[in-house]
PDB file of C-alpha atoms in Angstrom:
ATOM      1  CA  UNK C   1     157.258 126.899 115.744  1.00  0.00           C
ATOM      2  CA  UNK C   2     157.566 129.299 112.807  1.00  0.00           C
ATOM      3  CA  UNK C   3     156.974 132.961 113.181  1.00  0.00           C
ATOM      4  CA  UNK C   4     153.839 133.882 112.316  1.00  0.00           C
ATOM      5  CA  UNK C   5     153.910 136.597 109.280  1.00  0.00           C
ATOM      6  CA  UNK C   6     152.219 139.231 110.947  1.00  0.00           C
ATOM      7  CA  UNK C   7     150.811 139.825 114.431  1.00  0.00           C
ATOM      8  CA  UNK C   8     147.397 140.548 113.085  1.00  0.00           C
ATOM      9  CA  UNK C   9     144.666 137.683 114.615  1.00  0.00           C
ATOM     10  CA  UNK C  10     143.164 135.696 112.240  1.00  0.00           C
ATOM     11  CA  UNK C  11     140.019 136.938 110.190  1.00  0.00           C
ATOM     12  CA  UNK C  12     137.688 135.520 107.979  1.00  0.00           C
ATOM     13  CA  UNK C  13     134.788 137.037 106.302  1.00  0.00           C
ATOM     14  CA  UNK C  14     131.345 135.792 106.574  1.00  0.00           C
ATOM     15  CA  UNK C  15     130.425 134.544 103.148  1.00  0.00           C
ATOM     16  CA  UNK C  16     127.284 135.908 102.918  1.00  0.00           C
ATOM     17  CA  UNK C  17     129.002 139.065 103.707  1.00  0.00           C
ATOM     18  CA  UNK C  18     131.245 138.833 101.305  1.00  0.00           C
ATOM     19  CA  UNK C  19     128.377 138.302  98.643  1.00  0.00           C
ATOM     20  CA  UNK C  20     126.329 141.183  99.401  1.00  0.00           C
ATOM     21  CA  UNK C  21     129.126 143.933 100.055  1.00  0.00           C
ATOM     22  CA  UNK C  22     132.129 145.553  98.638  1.00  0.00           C
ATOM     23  CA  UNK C  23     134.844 146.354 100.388  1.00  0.00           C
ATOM     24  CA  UNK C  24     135.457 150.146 101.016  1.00  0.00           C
ATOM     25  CA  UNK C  25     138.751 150.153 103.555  1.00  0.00           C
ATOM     26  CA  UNK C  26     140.088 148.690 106.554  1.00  0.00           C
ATOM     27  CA  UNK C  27     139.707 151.248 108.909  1.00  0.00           C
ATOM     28  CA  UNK C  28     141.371 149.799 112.088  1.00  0.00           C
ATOM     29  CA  UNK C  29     139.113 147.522 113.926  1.00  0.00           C
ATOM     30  CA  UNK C  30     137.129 147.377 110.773  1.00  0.00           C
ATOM     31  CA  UNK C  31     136.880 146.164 107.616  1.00  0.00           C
ATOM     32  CA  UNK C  32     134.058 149.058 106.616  1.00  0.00           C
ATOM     33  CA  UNK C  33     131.871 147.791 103.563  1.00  0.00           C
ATOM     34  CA  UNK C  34     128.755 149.281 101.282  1.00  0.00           C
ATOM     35  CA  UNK C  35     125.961 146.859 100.913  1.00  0.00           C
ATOM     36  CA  UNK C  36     125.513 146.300  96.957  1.00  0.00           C
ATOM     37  CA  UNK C  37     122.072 147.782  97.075  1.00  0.00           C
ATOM     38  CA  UNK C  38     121.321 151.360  95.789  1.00  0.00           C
ATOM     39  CA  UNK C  39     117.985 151.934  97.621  1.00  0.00           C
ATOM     40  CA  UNK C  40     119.809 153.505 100.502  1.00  0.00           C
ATOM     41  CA  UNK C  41     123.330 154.356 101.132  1.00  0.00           C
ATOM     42  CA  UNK C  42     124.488 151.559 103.152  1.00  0.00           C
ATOM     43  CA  UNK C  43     127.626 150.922 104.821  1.00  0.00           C
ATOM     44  CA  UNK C  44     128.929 147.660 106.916  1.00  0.00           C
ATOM     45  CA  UNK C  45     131.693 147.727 110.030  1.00  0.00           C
ATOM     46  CA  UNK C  46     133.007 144.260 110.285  1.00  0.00           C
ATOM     47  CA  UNK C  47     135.446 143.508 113.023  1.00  0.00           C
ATOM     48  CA  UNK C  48     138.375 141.762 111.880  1.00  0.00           C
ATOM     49  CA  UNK C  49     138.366 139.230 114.769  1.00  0.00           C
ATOM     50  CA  UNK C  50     137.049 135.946 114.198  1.00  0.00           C
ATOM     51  CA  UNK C  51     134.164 133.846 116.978  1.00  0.00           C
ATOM     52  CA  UNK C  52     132.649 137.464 117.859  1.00  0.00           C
ATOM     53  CA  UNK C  53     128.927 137.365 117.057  1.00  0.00           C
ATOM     54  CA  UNK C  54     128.179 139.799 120.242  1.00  0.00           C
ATOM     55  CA  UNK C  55     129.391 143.305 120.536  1.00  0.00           C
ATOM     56  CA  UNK C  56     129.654 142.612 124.210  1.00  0.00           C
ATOM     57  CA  UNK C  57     131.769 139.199 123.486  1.00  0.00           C
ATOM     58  CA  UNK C  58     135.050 142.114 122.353  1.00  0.00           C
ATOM     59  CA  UNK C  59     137.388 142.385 124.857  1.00  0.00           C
ATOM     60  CA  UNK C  60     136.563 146.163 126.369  1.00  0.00           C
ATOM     61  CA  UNK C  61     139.181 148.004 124.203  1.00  0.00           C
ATOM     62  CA  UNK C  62     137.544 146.362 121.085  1.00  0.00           C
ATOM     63  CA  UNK C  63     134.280 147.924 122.293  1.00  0.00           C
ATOM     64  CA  UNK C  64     135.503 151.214 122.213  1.00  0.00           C
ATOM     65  CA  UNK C  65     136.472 151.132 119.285  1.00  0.00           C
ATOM     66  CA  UNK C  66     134.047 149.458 117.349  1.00  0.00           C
ATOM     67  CA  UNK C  67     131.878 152.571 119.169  1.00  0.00           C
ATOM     68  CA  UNK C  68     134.692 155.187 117.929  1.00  0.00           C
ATOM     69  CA  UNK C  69     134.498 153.732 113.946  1.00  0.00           C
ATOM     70  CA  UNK C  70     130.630 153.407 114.039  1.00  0.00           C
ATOM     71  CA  UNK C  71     130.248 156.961 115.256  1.00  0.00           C
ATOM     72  CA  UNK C  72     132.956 158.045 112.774  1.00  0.00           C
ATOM     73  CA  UNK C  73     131.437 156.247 109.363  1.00  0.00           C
ATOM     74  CA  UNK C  74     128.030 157.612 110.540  1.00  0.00           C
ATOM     75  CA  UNK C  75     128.702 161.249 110.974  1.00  0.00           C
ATOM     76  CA  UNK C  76     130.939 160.719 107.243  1.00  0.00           C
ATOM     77  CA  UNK C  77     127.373 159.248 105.955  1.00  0.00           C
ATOM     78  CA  UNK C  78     125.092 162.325 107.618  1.00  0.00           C
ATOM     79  CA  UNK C  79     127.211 165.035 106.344  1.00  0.00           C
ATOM     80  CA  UNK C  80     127.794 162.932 102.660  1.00  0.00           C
ATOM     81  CA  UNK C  81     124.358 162.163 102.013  1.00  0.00           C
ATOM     82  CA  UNK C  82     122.717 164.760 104.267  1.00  0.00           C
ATOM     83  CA  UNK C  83     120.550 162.099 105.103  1.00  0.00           C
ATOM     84  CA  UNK C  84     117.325 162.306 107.737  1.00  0.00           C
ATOM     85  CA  UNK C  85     117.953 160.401 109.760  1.00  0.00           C
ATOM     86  CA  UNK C  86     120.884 157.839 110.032  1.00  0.00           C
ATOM     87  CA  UNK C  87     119.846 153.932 111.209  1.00  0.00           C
ATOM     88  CA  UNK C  88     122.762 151.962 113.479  1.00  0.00           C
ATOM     89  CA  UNK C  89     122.370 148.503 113.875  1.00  0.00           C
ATOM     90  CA  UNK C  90     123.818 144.868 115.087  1.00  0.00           C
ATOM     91  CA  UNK C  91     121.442 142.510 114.552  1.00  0.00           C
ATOM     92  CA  UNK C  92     123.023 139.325 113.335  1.00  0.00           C
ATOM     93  CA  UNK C  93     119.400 136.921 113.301  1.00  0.00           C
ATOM     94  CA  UNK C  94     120.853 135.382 109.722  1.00  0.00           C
ATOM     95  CA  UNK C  95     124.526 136.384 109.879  1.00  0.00           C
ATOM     96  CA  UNK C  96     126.248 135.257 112.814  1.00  0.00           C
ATOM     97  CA  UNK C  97     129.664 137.007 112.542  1.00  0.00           C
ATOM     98  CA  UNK C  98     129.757 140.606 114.110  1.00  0.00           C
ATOM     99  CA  UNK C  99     128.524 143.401 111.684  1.00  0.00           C
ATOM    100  CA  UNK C 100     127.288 146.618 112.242  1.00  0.00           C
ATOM    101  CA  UNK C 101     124.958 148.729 110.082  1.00  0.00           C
ATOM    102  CA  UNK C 102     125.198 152.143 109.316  1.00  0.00           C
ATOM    103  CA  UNK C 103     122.648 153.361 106.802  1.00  0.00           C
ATOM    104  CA  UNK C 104     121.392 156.902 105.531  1.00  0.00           C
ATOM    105  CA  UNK C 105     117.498 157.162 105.751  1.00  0.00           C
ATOM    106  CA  UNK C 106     115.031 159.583 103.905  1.00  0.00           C
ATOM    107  CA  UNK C 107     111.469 160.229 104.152  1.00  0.00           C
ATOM    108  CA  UNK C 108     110.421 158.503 101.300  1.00  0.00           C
ATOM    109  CA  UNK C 109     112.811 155.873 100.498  1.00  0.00           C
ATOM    110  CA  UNK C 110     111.864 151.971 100.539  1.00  0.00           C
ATOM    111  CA  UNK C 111     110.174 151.289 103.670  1.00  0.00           C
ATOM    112  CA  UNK C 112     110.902 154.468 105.018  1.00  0.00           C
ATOM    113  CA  UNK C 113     109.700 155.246 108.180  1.00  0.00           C
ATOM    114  CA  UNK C 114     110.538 151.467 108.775  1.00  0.00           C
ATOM    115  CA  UNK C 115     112.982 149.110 109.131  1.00  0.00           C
ATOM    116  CA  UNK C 116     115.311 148.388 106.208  1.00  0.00           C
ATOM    117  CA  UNK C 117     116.767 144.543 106.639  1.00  0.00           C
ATOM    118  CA  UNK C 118     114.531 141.975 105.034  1.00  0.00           C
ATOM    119  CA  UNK C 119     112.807 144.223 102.810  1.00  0.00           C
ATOM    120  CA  UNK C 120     112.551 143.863  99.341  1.00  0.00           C
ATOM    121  CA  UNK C 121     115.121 142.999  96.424  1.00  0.00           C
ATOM    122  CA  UNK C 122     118.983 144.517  96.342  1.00  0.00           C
ATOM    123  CA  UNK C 123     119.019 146.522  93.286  1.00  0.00           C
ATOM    124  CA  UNK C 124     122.888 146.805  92.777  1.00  0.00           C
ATOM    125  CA  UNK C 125     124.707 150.083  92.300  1.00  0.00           C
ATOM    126  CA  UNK C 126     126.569 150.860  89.245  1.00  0.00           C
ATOM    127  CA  UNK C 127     130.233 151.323  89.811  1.00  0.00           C
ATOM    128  CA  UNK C 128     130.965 154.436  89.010  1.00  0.00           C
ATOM    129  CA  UNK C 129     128.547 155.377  91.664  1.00  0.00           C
ATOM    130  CA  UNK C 130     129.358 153.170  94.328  1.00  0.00           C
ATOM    131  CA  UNK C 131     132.957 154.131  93.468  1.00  0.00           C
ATOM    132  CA  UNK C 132     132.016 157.946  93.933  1.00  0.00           C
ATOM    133  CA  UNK C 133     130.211 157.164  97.182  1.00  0.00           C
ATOM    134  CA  UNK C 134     132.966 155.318  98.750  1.00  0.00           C
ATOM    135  CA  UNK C 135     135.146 157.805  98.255  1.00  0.00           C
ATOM    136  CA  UNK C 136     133.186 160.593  99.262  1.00  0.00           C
ATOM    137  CA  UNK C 137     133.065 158.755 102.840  1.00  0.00           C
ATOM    138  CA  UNK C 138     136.613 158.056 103.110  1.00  0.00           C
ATOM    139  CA  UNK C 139     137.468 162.114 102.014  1.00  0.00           C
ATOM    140  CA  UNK C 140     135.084 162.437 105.417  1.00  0.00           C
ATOM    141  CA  UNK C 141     136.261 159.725 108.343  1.00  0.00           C
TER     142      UNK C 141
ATOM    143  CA  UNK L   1     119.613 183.927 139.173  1.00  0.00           C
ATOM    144  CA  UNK L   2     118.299 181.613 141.214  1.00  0.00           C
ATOM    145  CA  UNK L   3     120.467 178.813 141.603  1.00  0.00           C
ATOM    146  CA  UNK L   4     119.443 175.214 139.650  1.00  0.00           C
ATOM    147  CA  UNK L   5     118.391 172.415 142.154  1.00  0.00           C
ATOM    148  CA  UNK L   6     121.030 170.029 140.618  1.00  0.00           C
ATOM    149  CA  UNK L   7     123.108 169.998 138.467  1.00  0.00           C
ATOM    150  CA  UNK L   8     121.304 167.443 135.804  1.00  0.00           C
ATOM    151  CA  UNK L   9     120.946 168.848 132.502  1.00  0.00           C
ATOM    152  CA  UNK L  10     117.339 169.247 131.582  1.00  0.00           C
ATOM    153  CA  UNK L  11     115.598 166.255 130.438  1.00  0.00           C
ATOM    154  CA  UNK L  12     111.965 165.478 128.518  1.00  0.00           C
ATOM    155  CA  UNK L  13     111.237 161.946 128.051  1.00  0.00           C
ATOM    156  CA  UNK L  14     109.701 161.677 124.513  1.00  0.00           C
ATOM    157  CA  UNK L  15     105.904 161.345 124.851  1.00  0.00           C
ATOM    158  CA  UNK L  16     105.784 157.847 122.815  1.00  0.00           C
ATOM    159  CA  UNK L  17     108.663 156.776 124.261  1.00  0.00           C
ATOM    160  CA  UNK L  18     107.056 156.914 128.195  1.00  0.00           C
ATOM    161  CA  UNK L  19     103.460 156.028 126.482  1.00  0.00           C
ATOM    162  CA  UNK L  20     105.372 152.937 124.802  1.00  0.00           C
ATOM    163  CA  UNK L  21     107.485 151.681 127.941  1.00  0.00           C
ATOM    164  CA  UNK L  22     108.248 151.329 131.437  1.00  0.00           C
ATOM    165  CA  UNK L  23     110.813 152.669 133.541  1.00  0.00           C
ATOM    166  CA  UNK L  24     113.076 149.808 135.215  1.00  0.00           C
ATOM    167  CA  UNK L  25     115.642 152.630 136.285  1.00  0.00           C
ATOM    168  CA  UNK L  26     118.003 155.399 135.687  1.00  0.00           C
ATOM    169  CA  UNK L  27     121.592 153.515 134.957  1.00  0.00           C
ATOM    170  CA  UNK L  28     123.863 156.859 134.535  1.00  0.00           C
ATOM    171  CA  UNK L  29     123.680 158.377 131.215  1.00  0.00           C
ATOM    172  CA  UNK L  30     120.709 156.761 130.284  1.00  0.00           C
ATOM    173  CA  UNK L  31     116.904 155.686 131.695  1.00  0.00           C
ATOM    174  CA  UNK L  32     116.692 151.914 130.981  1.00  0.00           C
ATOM    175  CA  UNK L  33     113.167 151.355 129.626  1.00  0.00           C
ATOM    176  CA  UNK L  34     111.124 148.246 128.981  1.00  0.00           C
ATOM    177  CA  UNK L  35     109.125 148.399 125.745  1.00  0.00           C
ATOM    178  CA  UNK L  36     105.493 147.057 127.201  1.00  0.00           C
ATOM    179  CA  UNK L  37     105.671 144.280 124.652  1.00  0.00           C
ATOM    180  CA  UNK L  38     105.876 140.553 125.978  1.00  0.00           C
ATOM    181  CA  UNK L  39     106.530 138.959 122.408  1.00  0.00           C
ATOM    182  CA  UNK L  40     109.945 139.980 123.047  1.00  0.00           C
ATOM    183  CA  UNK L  41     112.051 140.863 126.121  1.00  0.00           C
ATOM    184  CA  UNK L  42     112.867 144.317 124.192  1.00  0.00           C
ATOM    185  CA  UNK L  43     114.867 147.342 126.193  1.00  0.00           C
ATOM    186  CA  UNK L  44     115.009 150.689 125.611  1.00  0.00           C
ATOM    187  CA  UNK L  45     118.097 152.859 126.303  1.00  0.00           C
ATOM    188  CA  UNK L  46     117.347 156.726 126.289  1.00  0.00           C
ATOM    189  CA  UNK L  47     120.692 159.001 127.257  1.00  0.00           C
ATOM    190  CA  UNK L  48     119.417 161.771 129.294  1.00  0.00           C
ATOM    191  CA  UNK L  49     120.478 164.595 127.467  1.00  0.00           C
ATOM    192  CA  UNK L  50     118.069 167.083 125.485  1.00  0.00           C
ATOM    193  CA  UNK L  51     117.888 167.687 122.055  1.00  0.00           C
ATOM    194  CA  UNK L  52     119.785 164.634 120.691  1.00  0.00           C
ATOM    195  CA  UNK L  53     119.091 162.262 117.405  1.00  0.00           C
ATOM    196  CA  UNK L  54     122.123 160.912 116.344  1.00  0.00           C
ATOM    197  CA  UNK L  55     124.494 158.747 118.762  1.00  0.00           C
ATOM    198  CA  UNK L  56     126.898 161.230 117.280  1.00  0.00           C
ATOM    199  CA  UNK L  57     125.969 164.308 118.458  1.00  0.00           C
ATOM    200  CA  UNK L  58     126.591 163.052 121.790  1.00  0.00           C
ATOM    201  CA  UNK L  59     129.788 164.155 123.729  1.00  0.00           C
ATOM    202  CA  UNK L  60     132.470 162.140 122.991  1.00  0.00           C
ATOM    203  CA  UNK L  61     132.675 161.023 127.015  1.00  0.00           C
ATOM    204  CA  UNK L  62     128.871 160.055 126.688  1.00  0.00           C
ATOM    205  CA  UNK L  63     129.381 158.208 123.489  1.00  0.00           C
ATOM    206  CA  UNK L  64     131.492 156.157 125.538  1.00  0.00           C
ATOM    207  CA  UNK L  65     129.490 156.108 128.745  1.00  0.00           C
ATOM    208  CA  UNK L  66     126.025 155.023 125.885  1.00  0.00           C
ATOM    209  CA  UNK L  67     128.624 151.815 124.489  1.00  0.00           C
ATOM    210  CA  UNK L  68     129.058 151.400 128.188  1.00  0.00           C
ATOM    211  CA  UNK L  69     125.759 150.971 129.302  1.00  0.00           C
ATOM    212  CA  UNK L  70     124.481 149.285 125.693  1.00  0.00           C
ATOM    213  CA  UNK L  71     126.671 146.352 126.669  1.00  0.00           C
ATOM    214  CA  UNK L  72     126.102 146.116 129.935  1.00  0.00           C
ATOM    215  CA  UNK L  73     122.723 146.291 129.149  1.00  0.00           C
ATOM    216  CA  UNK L  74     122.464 143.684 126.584  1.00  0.00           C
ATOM    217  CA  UNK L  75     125.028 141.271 128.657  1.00  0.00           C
ATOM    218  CA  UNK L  76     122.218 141.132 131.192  1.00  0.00           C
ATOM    219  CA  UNK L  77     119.802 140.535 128.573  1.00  0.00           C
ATOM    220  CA  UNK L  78     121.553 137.819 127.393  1.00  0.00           C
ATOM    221  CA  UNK L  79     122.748 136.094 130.407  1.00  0.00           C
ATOM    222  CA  UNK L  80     118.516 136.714 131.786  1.00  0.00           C
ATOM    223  CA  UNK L  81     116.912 135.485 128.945  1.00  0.00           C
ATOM    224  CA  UNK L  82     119.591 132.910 127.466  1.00  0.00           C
ATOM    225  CA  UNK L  83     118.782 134.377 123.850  1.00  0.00           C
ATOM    226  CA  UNK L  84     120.026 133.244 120.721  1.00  0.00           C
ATOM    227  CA  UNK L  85     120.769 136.800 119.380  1.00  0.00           C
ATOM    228  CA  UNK L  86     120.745 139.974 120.942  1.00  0.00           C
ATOM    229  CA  UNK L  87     119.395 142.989 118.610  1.00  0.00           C
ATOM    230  CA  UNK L  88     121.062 145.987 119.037  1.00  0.00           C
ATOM    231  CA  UNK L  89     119.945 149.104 117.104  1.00  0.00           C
ATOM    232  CA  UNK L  90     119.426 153.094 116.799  1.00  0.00           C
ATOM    233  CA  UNK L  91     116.747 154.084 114.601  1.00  0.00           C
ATOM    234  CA  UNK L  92     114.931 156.973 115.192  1.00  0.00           C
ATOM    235  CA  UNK L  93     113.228 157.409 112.269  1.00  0.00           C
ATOM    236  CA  UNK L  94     109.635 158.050 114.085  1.00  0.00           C
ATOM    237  CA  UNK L  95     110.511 159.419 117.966  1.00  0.00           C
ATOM    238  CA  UNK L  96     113.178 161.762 116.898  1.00  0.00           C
ATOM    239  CA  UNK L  97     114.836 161.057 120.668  1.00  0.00           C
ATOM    240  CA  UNK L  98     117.990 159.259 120.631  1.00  0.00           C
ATOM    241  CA  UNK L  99     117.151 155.828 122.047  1.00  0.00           C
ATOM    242  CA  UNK L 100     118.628 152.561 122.132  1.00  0.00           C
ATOM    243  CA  UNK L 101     116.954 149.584 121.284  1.00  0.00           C
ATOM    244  CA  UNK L 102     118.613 146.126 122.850  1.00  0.00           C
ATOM    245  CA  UNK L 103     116.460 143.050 122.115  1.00  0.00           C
ATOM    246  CA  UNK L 104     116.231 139.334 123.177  1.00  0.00           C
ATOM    247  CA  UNK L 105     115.477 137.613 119.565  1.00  0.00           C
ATOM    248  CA  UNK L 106     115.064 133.302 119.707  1.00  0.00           C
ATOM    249  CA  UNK L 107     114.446 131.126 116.726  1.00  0.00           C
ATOM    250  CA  UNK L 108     110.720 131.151 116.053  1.00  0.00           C
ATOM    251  CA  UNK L 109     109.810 134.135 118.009  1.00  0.00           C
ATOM    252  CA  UNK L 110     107.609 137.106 115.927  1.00  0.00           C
ATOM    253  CA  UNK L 111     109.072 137.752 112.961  1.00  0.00           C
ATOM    254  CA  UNK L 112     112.137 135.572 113.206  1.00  0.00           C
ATOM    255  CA  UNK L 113     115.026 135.833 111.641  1.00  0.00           C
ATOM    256  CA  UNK L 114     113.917 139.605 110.404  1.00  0.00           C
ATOM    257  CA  UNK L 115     113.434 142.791 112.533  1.00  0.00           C
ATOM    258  CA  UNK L 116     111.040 143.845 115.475  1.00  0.00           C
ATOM    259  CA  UNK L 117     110.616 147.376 114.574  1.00  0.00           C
ATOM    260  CA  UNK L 118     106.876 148.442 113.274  1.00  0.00           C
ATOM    261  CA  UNK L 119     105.869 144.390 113.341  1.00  0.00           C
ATOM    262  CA  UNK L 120     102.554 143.636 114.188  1.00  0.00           C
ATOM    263  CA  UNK L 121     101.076 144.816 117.409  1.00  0.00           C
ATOM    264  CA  UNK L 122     102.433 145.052 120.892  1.00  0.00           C
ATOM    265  CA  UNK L 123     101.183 142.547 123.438  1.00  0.00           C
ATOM    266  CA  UNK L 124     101.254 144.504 126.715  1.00  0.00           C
ATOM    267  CA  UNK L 125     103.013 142.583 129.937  1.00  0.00           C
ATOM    268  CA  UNK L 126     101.172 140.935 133.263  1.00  0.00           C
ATOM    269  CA  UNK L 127     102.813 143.271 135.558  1.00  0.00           C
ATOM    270  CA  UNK L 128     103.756 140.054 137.815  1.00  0.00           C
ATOM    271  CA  UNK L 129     106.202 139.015 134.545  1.00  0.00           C
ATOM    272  CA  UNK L 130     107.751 142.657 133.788  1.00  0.00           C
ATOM    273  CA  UNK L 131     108.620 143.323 137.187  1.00  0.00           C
ATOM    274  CA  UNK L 132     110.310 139.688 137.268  1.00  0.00           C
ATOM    275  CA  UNK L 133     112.274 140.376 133.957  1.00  0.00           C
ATOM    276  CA  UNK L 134     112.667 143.856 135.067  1.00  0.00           C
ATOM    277  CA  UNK L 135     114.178 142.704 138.719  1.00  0.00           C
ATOM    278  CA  UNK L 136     116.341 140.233 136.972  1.00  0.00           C
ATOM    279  CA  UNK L 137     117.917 142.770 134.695  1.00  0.00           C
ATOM    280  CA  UNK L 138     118.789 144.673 137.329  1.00  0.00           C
ATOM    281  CA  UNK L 139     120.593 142.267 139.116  1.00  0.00           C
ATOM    282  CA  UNK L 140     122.226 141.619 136.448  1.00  0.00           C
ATOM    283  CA  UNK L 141     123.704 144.755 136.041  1.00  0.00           C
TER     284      UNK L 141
END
C-alpha cells in the first residue's frame, strides 16, 4: 500500500457549507468560517473529521477541543464586535455534518431578541469588510 | 466571621429559568432542568456559578466540566428519545444566566427543520410523562 501523503484524516466540506461561508483559517480541529451574511457577525467551527454530525460522536479529546476553539473564536468575537450578547450553537436540522455557530448579537439587529437560523434573506458582505472582520478575529484567537 | 455552611459558591437560579422548568437534578457543575414543554423533550443545563453570561467567562476547569456534562447530557437524550438531531445551543439573549439548551428535534416535530427558541407556545407536561423522561435521563447518565 502506498504511503498516504499526510497523516491528516480525511475531510470533506458540506456543500451547503461551502456555499454559504468563507473560509477564515484552519485553526486546529477547525476549519473556522464567516457566514456570507452581514446582518450579524457570524462565524462557523467545522471539524475537519468526516461522519461526525454529533458533538458527542468525537472521540473525547476531539470534544475538548472543539470546546477550547469555540470558547476561543467567541471571546475573539465579544471583544471584536463588543457585541451583547454572543449566541453558540450546534444544531445541524438541515446540515448534517458537525458545525458550530458562533454569532455576535445586538439589541436591535434582525430578529434580535430571537433566534437567528432560518430567518430572513443573507445579505452578503462586501469584501473589504468581511476581509477586515476576519482579520480582526484572527489578530484576537 | 462566621464560618460558610459549605463550601458551594453562592447560587440564584434565574427567576424564568425555575418559572420555565423543572429540576431533574444537580449533575456537578450544573442543575439539569427540563423545560415544561412536551412538544419537545428540551433540557436545560444551568452551571452553578453566579454572575455568568458567556460560556467564556467560566473557569477554564468548568468550561471543561460544562462540555462534560453537555455531552453527557445530550448522549442520554439521544440514546432516550432515539432523535434524529440533537440541538445544542447557548443563547442568552433574554435570561441573562448562562444556560444550556440540549434538545431532542425529529422530522415533523414544531417547527422542523428550524429552531425551538421563542416558537409558539409551550405545552406544559402530564407529570406521569416528565417524571418518566426525567427518570430515564437519569439513568442514562
Amino acid at each position: 500500500m502506498p504511503l498516504r501523503e499526510n497523516f491528516l484524516p480525511a475531510f470533506d466540506l458540506d456543500e451547503r457549507l461551502a456555499r454559504d461561508s468563507l473560509l477564515v483559517a484552519p485553526i486546529g480541529l477547525c476549519q473556522l468560517r464567516l457566514l456570507n451574511d452581514r446582518r450579524w457577525p457570524w462565524l462557523v467551527l467545522v471539524p475537519q473529521r468526516d461522519g461526525i454530525s454529533e458533538v458527542f460522536d468525537l472521540t473525547p479529546l476531539d470534544q475538548v477541543m472543539l470546546s477550547f476553539e469555540t470558547n476561543l473564536v467567541a471571546t475573539a468575537l465579544k471583544k471584536v464586535t463588543g457585541a451583547t450578547k454572543i449566541n453558540i450553537g450546534a444544531l445541524g436540522n438541515i446540515v448534517r455534518q458537525l458545525h458550530v455557530h458562533v454569532i455576535a448579537r445586538n439589541e436591535g439587529d434582525a430578529n434580535w431578541p430571537g433566534p437567528v437560523w432560518g430567518y430572513g434573506t443573507a445579505e452578503p458582505w462586501q469584501t473589504a469588510d468581511r476581509e477586515k472582520l476576519a482579520a480582526q478575529i484572527l489578530e484576537n484567537i
